[in-house]
Short mmCIF file of C-alpha atoms and ligand atoms in Angstrom, two decimals:
data_model
loop_
_atom_site.label_atom_id
_atom_site.label_comp_id
_atom_site.label_asym_id
_atom_site.label_seq_id
_atom_site.Cartn_x
_atom_site.Cartn_y
_atom_site.Cartn_z
CA MET A 1 -45.87 -4.46 39.89
CA THR A 2 -46.25 -4.82 43.63
CA ARG A 3 -45.91 -8.56 43.22
CA LEU A 4 -42.64 -8.03 41.38
CA GLY A 5 -41.57 -5.80 44.28
CA GLU A 6 -42.41 -8.62 46.66
CA TYR A 7 -40.43 -11.04 44.52
CA PHE A 8 -37.34 -8.82 44.71
CA ALA A 9 -37.77 -8.30 48.46
CA THR A 10 -37.76 -12.03 49.14
CA HIS A 11 -35.86 -13.46 46.18
CA TRP A 12 -33.24 -10.87 45.22
CA MET A 13 -30.49 -13.29 46.08
CA ASP A 14 -32.01 -15.91 43.79
CA TYR A 15 -32.19 -13.34 41.02
CA ILE A 16 -28.49 -12.45 41.32
CA TRP A 17 -27.60 -16.11 41.70
CA ASN A 18 -29.51 -16.99 38.53
CA ILE A 19 -27.70 -14.30 36.56
CA LEU A 20 -24.32 -15.49 37.83
CA ARG A 21 -25.21 -19.11 37.17
CA HIS A 22 -26.34 -18.19 33.67
CA LEU A 23 -23.03 -16.46 32.98
CA GLU A 24 -21.09 -19.32 34.56
CA ILE A 25 -22.72 -21.98 32.37
CA SER A 26 -22.18 -19.81 29.31
CA ALA A 27 -18.54 -19.05 30.13
CA ILE A 28 -17.63 -22.68 30.82
CA SER A 29 -19.32 -23.81 27.60
CA VAL A 30 -17.60 -21.21 25.44
CA ALA A 31 -14.26 -21.95 27.11
CA PHE A 32 -14.59 -25.65 26.28
CA ALA A 33 -15.69 -24.81 22.76
CA MET A 34 -12.61 -22.60 22.28
CA ILE A 35 -10.28 -25.29 23.62
CA ILE A 36 -11.71 -27.74 21.09
CA ALA A 37 -12.49 -25.53 18.10
CA ILE A 38 -9.39 -23.31 17.87
CA PRO A 39 -6.79 -26.10 17.69
CA LEU A 40 -9.10 -28.10 15.42
CA GLY A 41 -9.57 -25.08 13.17
CA ILE A 42 -5.82 -24.52 12.90
CA LEU A 43 -5.25 -28.23 12.28
CA SER A 44 -7.87 -28.10 9.51
CA THR A 45 -5.78 -25.57 7.59
CA ARG A 46 -2.78 -27.90 7.70
CA CYS A 47 -4.45 -31.26 7.19
CA HIS A 48 -7.11 -31.62 4.53
CA ILE A 49 -8.71 -34.79 5.94
CA VAL A 50 -9.31 -33.20 9.34
CA GLU A 51 -11.01 -30.29 7.60
CA LYS A 52 -13.29 -32.50 5.50
CA ILE A 53 -14.37 -34.64 8.43
CA SER A 54 -14.90 -31.78 10.85
CA VAL A 55 -16.82 -29.62 8.37
CA LYS A 56 -19.25 -32.50 7.70
CA PHE A 57 -19.58 -33.48 11.35
CA TRP A 58 -20.25 -30.00 12.72
CA GLY A 59 -22.41 -29.06 9.78
CA MET A 60 -24.63 -32.00 10.66
CA LEU A 61 -24.72 -31.25 14.39
CA ARG A 62 -25.62 -27.67 13.63
CA ILE A 63 -28.93 -28.66 12.05
CA ILE A 64 -30.04 -30.32 15.27
CA PRO A 65 -31.61 -27.73 17.58
CA SER A 66 -30.03 -27.33 20.98
CA VAL A 67 -33.22 -28.41 22.77
CA ALA A 68 -32.91 -31.75 21.01
CA ILE A 69 -29.31 -32.05 22.10
CA LEU A 70 -30.33 -31.25 25.64
CA ILE A 71 -33.02 -33.92 25.64
CA VAL A 72 -30.69 -36.50 24.11
CA CYS A 73 -28.12 -35.67 26.75
CA ILE A 74 -30.36 -36.34 29.73
CA PRO A 75 -30.52 -40.15 29.54
CA ILE A 76 -26.78 -40.29 28.88
CA ILE A 77 -25.39 -37.88 31.44
CA GLY A 78 -28.41 -37.13 33.58
CA THR A 79 -29.59 -33.68 34.58
CA GLY A 80 -27.83 -30.65 36.02
CA ILE A 81 -25.00 -28.47 34.80
CA VAL A 82 -23.03 -31.17 32.91
CA PRO A 83 -25.53 -31.90 30.10
CA ALA A 84 -26.25 -28.19 29.81
CA VAL A 85 -22.56 -27.45 29.29
CA VAL A 86 -22.23 -30.35 26.83
CA ALA A 87 -25.14 -29.10 24.75
CA LEU A 88 -24.00 -25.47 24.80
CA THR A 89 -20.41 -26.44 23.96
CA ILE A 90 -21.66 -28.30 20.90
CA LEU A 91 -23.65 -25.22 19.96
CA ALA A 92 -20.61 -22.93 20.37
CA ILE A 93 -18.06 -24.99 18.43
CA PRO A 94 -19.16 -24.44 14.79
CA PRO A 95 -18.88 -20.64 14.60
CA ILE A 96 -15.48 -20.68 16.32
CA LEU A 97 -14.24 -23.58 14.20
CA ILE A 98 -15.36 -22.11 10.89
CA ASN A 99 -13.89 -18.69 11.62
CA THR A 100 -10.60 -20.10 12.90
CA THR A 101 -10.15 -22.15 9.72
CA GLN A 102 -11.03 -19.13 7.57
CA ALA A 103 -8.70 -16.83 9.51
CA PHE A 104 -5.68 -19.09 9.25
CA LYS A 105 -6.38 -19.82 5.58
CA GLN A 106 -6.53 -16.15 4.65
CA LEU A 107 -3.27 -15.06 6.26
CA PRO A 108 -1.52 -12.71 3.80
CA GLU A 109 1.28 -14.77 2.25
CA SER A 110 3.63 -11.85 1.78
CA ILE A 111 3.57 -10.93 5.47
CA VAL A 112 4.33 -14.50 6.50
CA GLU A 113 7.06 -14.67 3.86
CA ALA A 114 8.64 -11.50 5.19
CA ALA A 115 8.60 -12.93 8.72
CA VAL A 116 10.19 -16.19 7.63
CA GLY A 117 12.71 -14.38 5.44
CA MET A 118 13.79 -12.23 8.37
CA GLY A 119 14.73 -15.31 10.34
CA MET A 120 11.81 -15.80 12.70
CA ASN A 121 11.54 -19.42 13.81
CA PRO A 122 8.22 -21.25 13.33
CA ARG A 123 7.12 -20.49 16.89
CA GLU A 124 7.84 -16.78 16.51
CA VAL A 125 6.05 -16.68 13.14
CA PHE A 126 3.03 -18.38 14.70
CA PHE A 127 2.65 -16.37 17.89
CA GLN A 128 3.96 -12.98 16.78
CA ILE A 129 2.53 -12.90 13.26
CA LYS A 130 -0.08 -15.54 12.47
CA VAL A 131 -2.06 -15.42 15.71
CA PRO A 132 -2.42 -11.62 15.84
CA LEU A 133 -3.34 -11.48 12.15
CA ALA A 134 -5.94 -14.24 12.56
CA PHE A 135 -7.31 -12.76 15.78
CA PRO A 136 -10.04 -10.44 14.41
CA ILE A 137 -11.79 -13.20 12.45
CA VAL A 138 -11.39 -15.80 15.22
CA PHE A 139 -12.75 -13.31 17.73
CA THR A 140 -15.77 -12.61 15.54
CA GLY A 141 -16.53 -16.35 15.65
CA ILE A 142 -16.16 -16.41 19.41
CA ARG A 143 -18.48 -13.41 19.71
CA THR A 144 -21.15 -15.16 17.63
CA ALA A 145 -20.78 -18.26 19.81
CA ILE A 146 -21.07 -16.29 23.05
CA VAL A 147 -24.20 -14.46 21.98
CA GLU A 148 -25.84 -17.72 20.88
CA VAL A 149 -24.81 -19.50 24.06
CA VAL A 150 -26.01 -16.75 26.40
CA ALA A 151 -29.42 -16.83 24.72
CA SER A 152 -29.62 -20.63 24.64
CA ALA A 153 -28.44 -21.10 28.22
CA THR A 154 -31.98 -20.12 29.19
CA LEU A 155 -32.95 -23.67 28.28
CA ALA A 156 -30.52 -25.08 30.85
CA ALA A 157 -33.12 -24.56 33.59
CA TYR A 158 -35.27 -27.27 32.00
CA ILE A 159 -32.73 -29.84 33.06
CA GLY A 160 -32.14 -28.37 36.46
CA ALA A 161 -28.94 -26.49 35.73
CA GLY A 162 -30.26 -23.16 36.92
CA GLY A 163 -29.72 -19.81 35.23
CA LEU A 164 -32.18 -17.20 34.06
CA GLY A 165 -34.45 -19.86 32.58
CA GLU A 166 -35.37 -20.73 36.15
CA ILE A 167 -37.19 -17.42 36.60
CA ILE A 168 -39.15 -18.12 33.42
CA LEU A 169 -39.96 -21.67 34.58
CA THR A 170 -41.15 -20.35 37.92
CA GLY A 171 -43.31 -17.82 36.09
CA LEU A 172 -44.80 -20.59 33.96
CA GLY A 173 -45.42 -22.78 37.00
CA LEU A 174 -47.11 -20.01 38.97
CA MET A 175 -48.84 -18.55 35.89
CA ARG A 176 -47.20 -15.22 36.68
CA ASN A 177 -46.67 -13.02 33.64
CA ASP A 178 -44.53 -10.56 35.59
CA LEU A 179 -41.90 -13.25 36.23
CA LEU A 180 -41.99 -14.32 32.56
CA TRP A 181 -41.30 -10.72 31.59
CA LEU A 182 -38.58 -10.34 34.20
CA GLY A 183 -36.81 -13.51 33.01
CA GLY A 184 -37.14 -12.66 29.33
CA ILE A 185 -35.98 -9.08 29.69
CA THR A 186 -33.04 -10.06 31.87
CA VAL A 187 -31.89 -12.62 29.27
CA ALA A 188 -32.16 -9.96 26.57
CA VAL A 189 -30.23 -7.40 28.63
CA VAL A 190 -27.50 -9.89 29.54
CA SER A 191 -27.21 -10.95 25.87
CA LEU A 192 -27.04 -7.42 24.55
CA GLY A 193 -24.69 -6.35 27.33
CA THR A 194 -22.30 -9.20 26.57
CA GLY A 195 -22.47 -8.40 22.86
CA TYR A 196 -21.69 -4.75 23.56
CA LEU A 197 -18.76 -5.61 25.80
CA LEU A 198 -17.35 -7.95 23.16
CA ASN A 199 -17.68 -5.26 20.51
CA CYS A 200 -15.68 -2.90 22.69
CA ILE A 201 -12.92 -5.49 23.12
CA TYR A 202 -12.92 -6.14 19.37
CA LYS A 203 -12.63 -2.46 18.52
CA GLN A 204 -9.81 -1.96 21.00
CA ALA A 205 -7.86 -4.96 19.70
CA THR A 206 -8.18 -4.04 16.03
CA LYS A 207 -7.53 -0.32 16.35
CA TYR A 208 -4.55 -0.60 13.99
CA GLN A 209 -6.89 -1.46 11.12
CA ARG A 210 -8.76 1.82 11.33
CA VAL A 211 -6.00 4.33 11.94
CA MET B 1 38.14 -8.30 -3.53
CA ALA B 2 36.61 -10.93 -1.30
CA ILE B 3 33.69 -12.91 -2.65
CA ALA B 4 30.41 -12.35 -0.78
CA VAL B 5 28.27 -14.89 -2.62
CA GLU B 6 29.26 -17.68 -4.94
CA PHE B 7 27.04 -20.02 -6.96
CA GLN B 8 28.71 -23.20 -8.21
CA ASP B 9 26.81 -25.00 -10.91
CA VAL B 10 23.47 -24.47 -9.19
CA VAL B 11 20.34 -26.15 -10.54
CA LYS B 12 16.83 -25.61 -9.21
CA ARG B 13 13.88 -27.53 -10.54
CA PHE B 14 10.36 -27.20 -9.18
CA PRO B 15 8.34 -30.38 -8.84
CA GLY B 16 6.16 -30.97 -11.85
CA ALA B 17 8.00 -28.50 -14.08
CA GLY B 18 9.60 -29.89 -17.24
CA TYR B 19 12.44 -27.35 -17.15
CA ASN B 20 15.00 -25.99 -14.73
CA ALA B 21 14.00 -22.74 -13.02
CA LEU B 22 17.74 -22.19 -12.59
CA ASP B 23 19.97 -24.02 -15.03
CA HIS B 24 23.62 -24.57 -14.04
CA VAL B 25 24.23 -21.11 -12.66
CA ASN B 26 27.80 -20.08 -11.88
CA LEU B 27 28.22 -16.67 -10.31
CA LYS B 28 30.56 -14.75 -8.06
CA ILE B 29 29.36 -11.57 -6.36
CA GLU B 30 32.10 -9.44 -4.85
CA GLU B 31 31.70 -7.80 -1.48
CA GLY B 32 30.25 -4.30 -1.60
CA GLU B 33 28.74 -4.63 -5.05
CA LEU B 34 25.19 -3.69 -5.84
CA LEU B 35 24.27 -6.41 -8.28
CA THR B 36 21.07 -5.92 -10.21
CA ILE B 37 19.48 -9.01 -11.70
CA LEU B 38 17.49 -8.23 -14.82
CA GLY B 39 15.21 -10.46 -16.83
CA THR B 40 11.66 -11.00 -17.97
CA SER B 41 9.02 -12.46 -15.70
CA GLY B 42 9.54 -16.16 -14.95
CA CYS B 43 13.25 -16.24 -15.85
CA GLY B 44 14.30 -17.31 -12.34
CA LYS B 45 15.25 -14.06 -10.59
CA THR B 46 13.18 -14.68 -7.47
CA THR B 47 14.31 -18.30 -7.38
CA LEU B 48 17.96 -17.20 -7.43
CA ILE B 49 17.43 -14.84 -4.51
CA LYS B 50 15.43 -17.32 -2.45
CA LEU B 51 18.19 -19.89 -2.80
CA ILE B 52 20.57 -17.51 -1.01
CA ASN B 53 18.43 -17.29 2.15
CA ARG B 54 17.34 -20.92 1.83
CA ILE B 55 13.65 -20.27 1.33
CA HIS B 56 14.32 -22.65 -1.55
CA GLU B 57 16.98 -25.38 -1.57
CA ALA B 58 19.17 -26.06 -4.62
CA ASP B 59 18.75 -29.44 -6.30
CA GLU B 60 22.34 -29.47 -7.53
CA GLY B 61 25.45 -27.44 -6.92
CA ASN B 62 26.56 -25.33 -4.01
CA ILE B 63 26.18 -21.77 -2.76
CA TYR B 64 28.78 -20.10 -0.58
CA LEU B 65 28.41 -17.04 1.62
CA SER B 66 31.82 -15.50 2.41
CA GLY B 67 33.33 -18.89 1.72
CA THR B 68 30.95 -20.93 3.89
CA ASN B 69 28.62 -23.41 2.21
CA ILE B 70 25.12 -22.27 3.19
CA LYS B 71 24.11 -25.91 3.68
CA ASP B 72 26.29 -25.79 6.78
CA ILE B 73 24.41 -22.83 8.25
CA GLU B 74 21.08 -23.36 9.99
CA PRO B 75 18.44 -21.60 7.78
CA ILE B 76 17.08 -19.44 10.61
CA THR B 77 20.55 -18.29 11.67
CA LEU B 78 21.43 -17.66 8.03
CA ARG B 79 18.33 -15.50 7.47
CA ARG B 80 18.97 -13.37 10.54
CA GLY B 81 22.20 -12.28 8.91
CA ILE B 82 20.60 -11.42 5.56
CA GLY B 83 18.31 -8.46 4.85
CA TYR B 84 15.28 -9.40 2.77
CA VAL B 85 12.94 -6.97 1.03
CA ILE B 86 10.01 -8.02 -1.18
CA GLN B 87 7.76 -6.18 -3.60
CA GLN B 88 4.67 -6.65 -1.41
CA ILE B 89 6.70 -5.06 1.42
CA GLY B 90 5.18 -7.34 4.05
CA LEU B 91 5.19 -4.94 6.99
CA PHE B 92 3.44 -6.38 10.03
CA PRO B 93 0.17 -4.37 10.12
CA HIS B 94 -0.51 -5.01 13.81
CA MET B 95 2.85 -3.65 14.92
CA THR B 96 4.03 -0.05 15.08
CA ILE B 97 6.77 1.17 12.77
CA TYR B 98 9.17 0.97 15.72
CA ASP B 99 8.27 -2.64 16.44
CA ASN B 100 8.52 -3.54 12.76
CA ILE B 101 12.03 -2.15 12.51
CA ALA B 102 13.06 -3.66 15.84
CA THR B 103 12.01 -7.20 14.86
CA VAL B 104 15.37 -8.75 14.06
CA PRO B 105 17.38 -6.83 16.69
CA ARG B 106 14.89 -8.10 19.29
CA ILE B 107 15.18 -11.68 18.05
CA LEU B 108 18.94 -11.24 18.36
CA LYS B 109 18.42 -9.94 21.92
CA TRP B 110 20.02 -6.52 21.48
CA ASP B 111 19.56 -4.32 24.54
CA LYS B 112 16.88 -1.64 24.55
CA ASP B 113 19.14 1.39 24.23
CA LYS B 114 20.94 -0.06 21.27
CA ILE B 115 17.64 -0.85 19.54
CA ASN B 116 16.31 2.65 20.26
CA GLN B 117 19.39 4.23 18.84
CA ARG B 118 19.35 2.03 15.75
CA VAL B 119 15.66 2.65 14.98
CA THR B 120 16.15 6.43 15.31
CA GLU B 121 19.23 6.40 13.11
CA LEU B 122 17.51 4.32 10.41
CA LEU B 123 14.36 6.47 10.29
CA GLU B 124 16.53 9.58 9.97
CA MET B 125 18.49 7.94 7.19
CA VAL B 126 15.34 7.71 5.02
CA ASN B 127 14.10 11.16 6.07
CA LEU B 128 11.16 10.01 8.17
CA PRO B 129 11.26 11.99 11.46
CA PRO B 130 11.42 9.32 14.21
CA GLU B 131 9.17 11.15 16.67
CA GLU B 132 6.48 11.47 14.03
CA PHE B 133 6.68 7.97 12.62
CA LYS B 134 7.79 5.42 15.18
CA ASP B 135 4.42 5.00 16.90
CA ARG B 136 2.37 4.88 13.73
CA TYR B 137 1.01 1.74 12.14
CA PRO B 138 1.93 0.67 8.59
CA GLY B 139 -1.63 1.40 7.44
CA GLN B 140 -1.05 5.09 8.14
CA LEU B 141 1.84 5.35 5.68
CA SER B 142 1.90 5.83 1.90
CA GLY B 143 3.28 3.06 -0.32
CA GLY B 144 6.60 4.81 -0.73
CA GLN B 145 6.93 5.41 3.01
CA GLN B 146 6.05 1.78 3.70
CA GLN B 147 8.79 0.53 1.41
CA ARG B 148 11.29 2.85 3.11
CA ILE B 149 10.36 1.09 6.34
CA GLY B 150 10.66 -2.28 4.58
CA LEU B 151 14.16 -1.29 3.51
CA ILE B 152 15.38 -0.09 6.91
CA ARG B 153 13.70 -3.01 8.69
CA ALA B 154 15.87 -5.31 6.57
CA LEU B 155 18.95 -3.22 7.38
CA ALA B 156 18.23 -3.04 11.11
CA ALA B 157 20.50 -5.78 12.42
CA ASN B 158 23.37 -4.84 10.09
CA PRO B 159 23.23 -7.79 7.74
CA LYS B 160 26.28 -8.39 5.58
CA ILE B 161 24.14 -8.83 2.53
CA MET B 162 20.79 -7.48 1.34
CA LEU B 163 18.41 -9.31 -0.96
CA LEU B 164 15.78 -7.15 -2.65
CA ASP B 165 13.14 -8.69 -4.90
CA GLU B 166 11.59 -6.00 -7.12
CA PRO B 167 11.20 -3.76 -4.07
CA PHE B 168 10.01 -0.70 -6.00
CA GLY B 169 7.90 -2.57 -8.55
CA ALA B 170 4.56 -1.46 -7.13
CA ILE B 171 5.49 2.14 -6.43
CA ASP B 172 4.60 5.11 -8.65
CA ALA B 173 7.29 6.57 -10.91
CA ILE B 174 8.16 9.69 -8.89
CA ASN B 175 8.41 7.86 -5.59
CA ARG B 176 10.33 5.08 -7.25
CA SER B 177 12.94 7.47 -8.49
CA ASN B 178 13.35 8.96 -5.00
CA LEU B 179 13.61 5.52 -3.46
CA GLN B 180 16.25 4.55 -6.01
CA ASP B 181 18.30 7.60 -5.04
CA GLU B 182 17.96 6.74 -1.37
CA LEU B 183 18.98 3.17 -2.04
CA LEU B 184 22.10 4.39 -3.87
CA LYS B 185 22.93 6.60 -0.89
CA ILE B 186 22.42 3.72 1.53
CA HIS B 187 24.61 1.47 -0.59
CA ARG B 188 27.40 4.03 -0.83
CA GLN B 189 27.33 4.63 2.92
CA SER B 190 26.99 1.05 4.08
CA ARG B 191 29.23 -0.71 1.55
CA LYS B 192 27.17 -3.84 2.06
CA THR B 193 26.59 -6.31 -0.73
CA PHE B 194 23.18 -5.77 -2.37
CA VAL B 195 21.43 -8.18 -4.71
CA PHE B 196 18.59 -6.31 -6.35
CA VAL B 197 16.08 -8.00 -8.64
CA THR B 198 14.19 -5.95 -11.19
CA HIS B 199 12.55 -6.30 -14.58
CA ASP B 200 13.04 -2.60 -15.31
CA ILE B 201 16.13 -2.01 -17.47
CA THR B 202 16.46 1.64 -16.52
CA GLU B 203 16.41 0.72 -12.85
CA ALA B 204 18.93 -2.09 -13.33
CA MET B 205 21.36 0.24 -15.12
CA LYS B 206 20.87 3.14 -12.75
CA LEU B 207 21.48 1.15 -9.58
CA GLY B 208 23.83 -1.66 -10.48
CA THR B 209 27.57 -1.61 -10.07
CA LYS B 210 27.18 -4.92 -11.87
CA VAL B 211 24.24 -6.22 -13.86
CA LEU B 212 23.29 -9.86 -14.36
CA ILE B 213 21.00 -10.57 -17.27
CA MET B 214 19.00 -13.78 -17.16
CA ASP B 215 16.69 -15.68 -19.44
CA GLN B 216 15.05 -19.09 -18.97
CA GLY B 217 17.06 -19.88 -15.85
CA LYS B 218 20.41 -19.16 -17.51
CA ILE B 219 22.82 -16.28 -17.16
CA GLN B 220 22.99 -14.34 -20.45
CA GLN B 221 25.52 -11.71 -19.46
CA TYR B 222 27.26 -10.49 -16.34
CA GLY B 223 29.14 -7.23 -16.31
CA THR B 224 29.10 -3.53 -15.52
CA PRO B 225 26.24 -1.49 -16.98
CA GLY B 226 28.68 0.08 -19.42
CA GLU B 227 29.95 -3.28 -20.67
CA ILE B 228 26.44 -4.53 -21.19
CA ILE B 229 25.37 -1.52 -23.21
CA GLU B 230 28.53 -1.39 -25.27
CA LYS B 231 29.13 -5.09 -25.78
CA PRO B 232 25.91 -7.10 -25.52
CA ALA B 233 26.93 -10.75 -25.29
CA ASN B 234 24.18 -12.13 -27.52
CA ALA B 235 21.02 -11.37 -29.44
CA PHE B 236 18.84 -11.67 -26.33
CA VAL B 237 20.77 -9.01 -24.43
CA GLU B 238 20.87 -6.79 -27.49
CA SER B 239 17.11 -6.91 -27.98
CA LEU B 240 16.53 -6.39 -24.26
CA ILE B 241 18.66 -3.25 -24.26
CA SER B 242 17.22 -1.82 -27.44
CA SER B 243 13.70 -2.34 -26.12
CA GLY B 244 14.44 -0.49 -22.89
CA HIS B 245 15.36 3.02 -24.08
CA VAL B 246 18.06 3.23 -21.45
CA ASP B 247 19.08 6.79 -20.74
CA THR B 248 22.86 6.48 -20.59
CA ASN B 249 23.05 9.57 -18.40
CA TYR B 250 21.59 7.54 -15.61
CA VAL B 251 23.83 4.54 -15.93
CA ARG B 252 25.88 3.83 -12.85
CA ASN B 253 29.29 3.40 -14.34
CA GLY B 254 32.97 3.63 -13.57
CA GLU B 255 32.11 4.57 -10.05
CA GLY B 256 34.39 1.90 -8.66
CA ILE B 257 33.99 0.05 -5.44
N1 ADP C 1 7.08 -22.42 -5.71
C1 ADP C 1 7.12 -22.74 -7.03
N2 ADP C 1 6.58 -23.91 -7.47
C2 ADP C 1 6.63 -24.25 -8.77
N3 ADP C 1 7.19 -23.50 -9.73
C3 ADP C 1 7.75 -22.32 -9.37
C4 ADP C 1 7.73 -21.89 -7.99
N4 ADP C 1 8.35 -20.68 -7.92
C5 ADP C 1 8.73 -20.39 -9.19
N5 ADP C 1 8.38 -21.37 -10.06
C6 ADP C 1 8.66 -21.39 -11.50
O1 ADP C 1 10.04 -21.17 -11.70
C7 ADP C 1 10.28 -20.26 -12.76
C8 ADP C 1 11.05 -19.06 -12.27
O2 ADP C 1 10.22 -18.31 -11.39
P1 ADP C 1 10.71 -17.01 -10.62
O3 ADP C 1 12.06 -17.26 -10.05
O4 ADP C 1 9.65 -16.63 -9.68
O5 ADP C 1 10.81 -15.96 -11.81
P2 ADP C 1 10.96 -14.37 -11.75
O6 ADP C 1 11.15 -13.96 -10.35
O7 ADP C 1 12.15 -14.09 -12.63
O8 ADP C 1 9.73 -13.81 -12.36
C9 ADP C 1 8.92 -19.92 -13.34
O9 ADP C 1 8.70 -20.76 -14.45
C10 ADP C 1 7.96 -20.24 -12.22
O10 ADP C 1 6.71 -20.65 -12.72
MG1 MG C 2 9.95 -12.69 -9.19
#
């Protein structure tokens, strides 16, 4: 315990920096995944070929573990934050994509018909009706992706991208169990904390369903 | 009387179907009428209504709204001037009752005070206290209350004509009867043209100033409820009426427009 105290005395800035870096890598990856997966998911509901191809492609990628993706990435794009973000983005796309497609497929026809019949133009129908109705399911996909990414971002340290994995690597290098514990517990707390925060947002945004 | 809606030899055929969903329909609806369209399931009632707001397009013939061919009106503009109510109600679950009712006035860029006033007036008209209801969500209302909102949402921007497709079909008998009475009141006060689809003979006779009976995409008879009961035009109408046990006390008749 005293050694952990020493670590905090000398390395507290590293600790904070690793947490922030961890969150940064995760946030960038999920943001990229959303930019790719949400439009692709919506397109899939309108164009059957896009759906078939993307379901196959992402289904396949999903089987490959993220460590493998990371290792494959290194010779192509080197080490550092870029391959980490690439690998985590690939990890985050499937849950968002699948849920987006589901959400936009399951929109209640009668509600959309009422909107069209009232004279909303396609843009108004999309943003005022379809997007809010699809939101809960899309958000659930994003939440799954975030939780997976935050946990997996630990691996980013292996390729020199930093993050909470770095504490664990240091612990391994120095054979210090206390640092292994510190790294592991911090990852768990950050994961659970993010999950909790996302649940709160979800509950707030879907209040109308439980009134 | 001016003509609100006119169908001239209208044919509608759905792709893949070997028959016409609407078969050479000719029809004039006078302004201020409440026309009920009566017929068995699949006879083309919904198709007829959806041709008026251009959710469907006619394959042949022309439809006129107050003398203007609807082909010459942009569909979205056309729809903003027509109230549309469906059986499934279709309230927007993520919006409050206020926002639901304000939808078309907002699209039409009415100012806030005018919208406020209109929403209040409409809620009062169907006996739902505005202060109690305007901030609620549709999920907090009973089926009958929801369809009242569906009705006033369609009326909100003062459309010249209202299209209602079996609006009370999914509502229990007692509530349905109350809603019918409210609809009659709204029609008498507003003097708008209503086109009301139903497969319930009693409802058609109770509400309609005119009744249109359809079968297999064709008009079988068009007249006042009294005319239809007293002088059925053919065997189909006769059997329809005799099957319906219509209580003649509740027939809307001789009321005059
Ligand atoms: N979108 C559609 N595509 C193909 N056929 C349709 C469509 N809508 C209606 N029909 C057909 O047209 C006929 C009339 O349907 P509809 O107007 O919905 O009848 P109703 O409302 O009187 O029950 C039916 O035979 C129905 O199957
Ligand atoms: Mg129908």
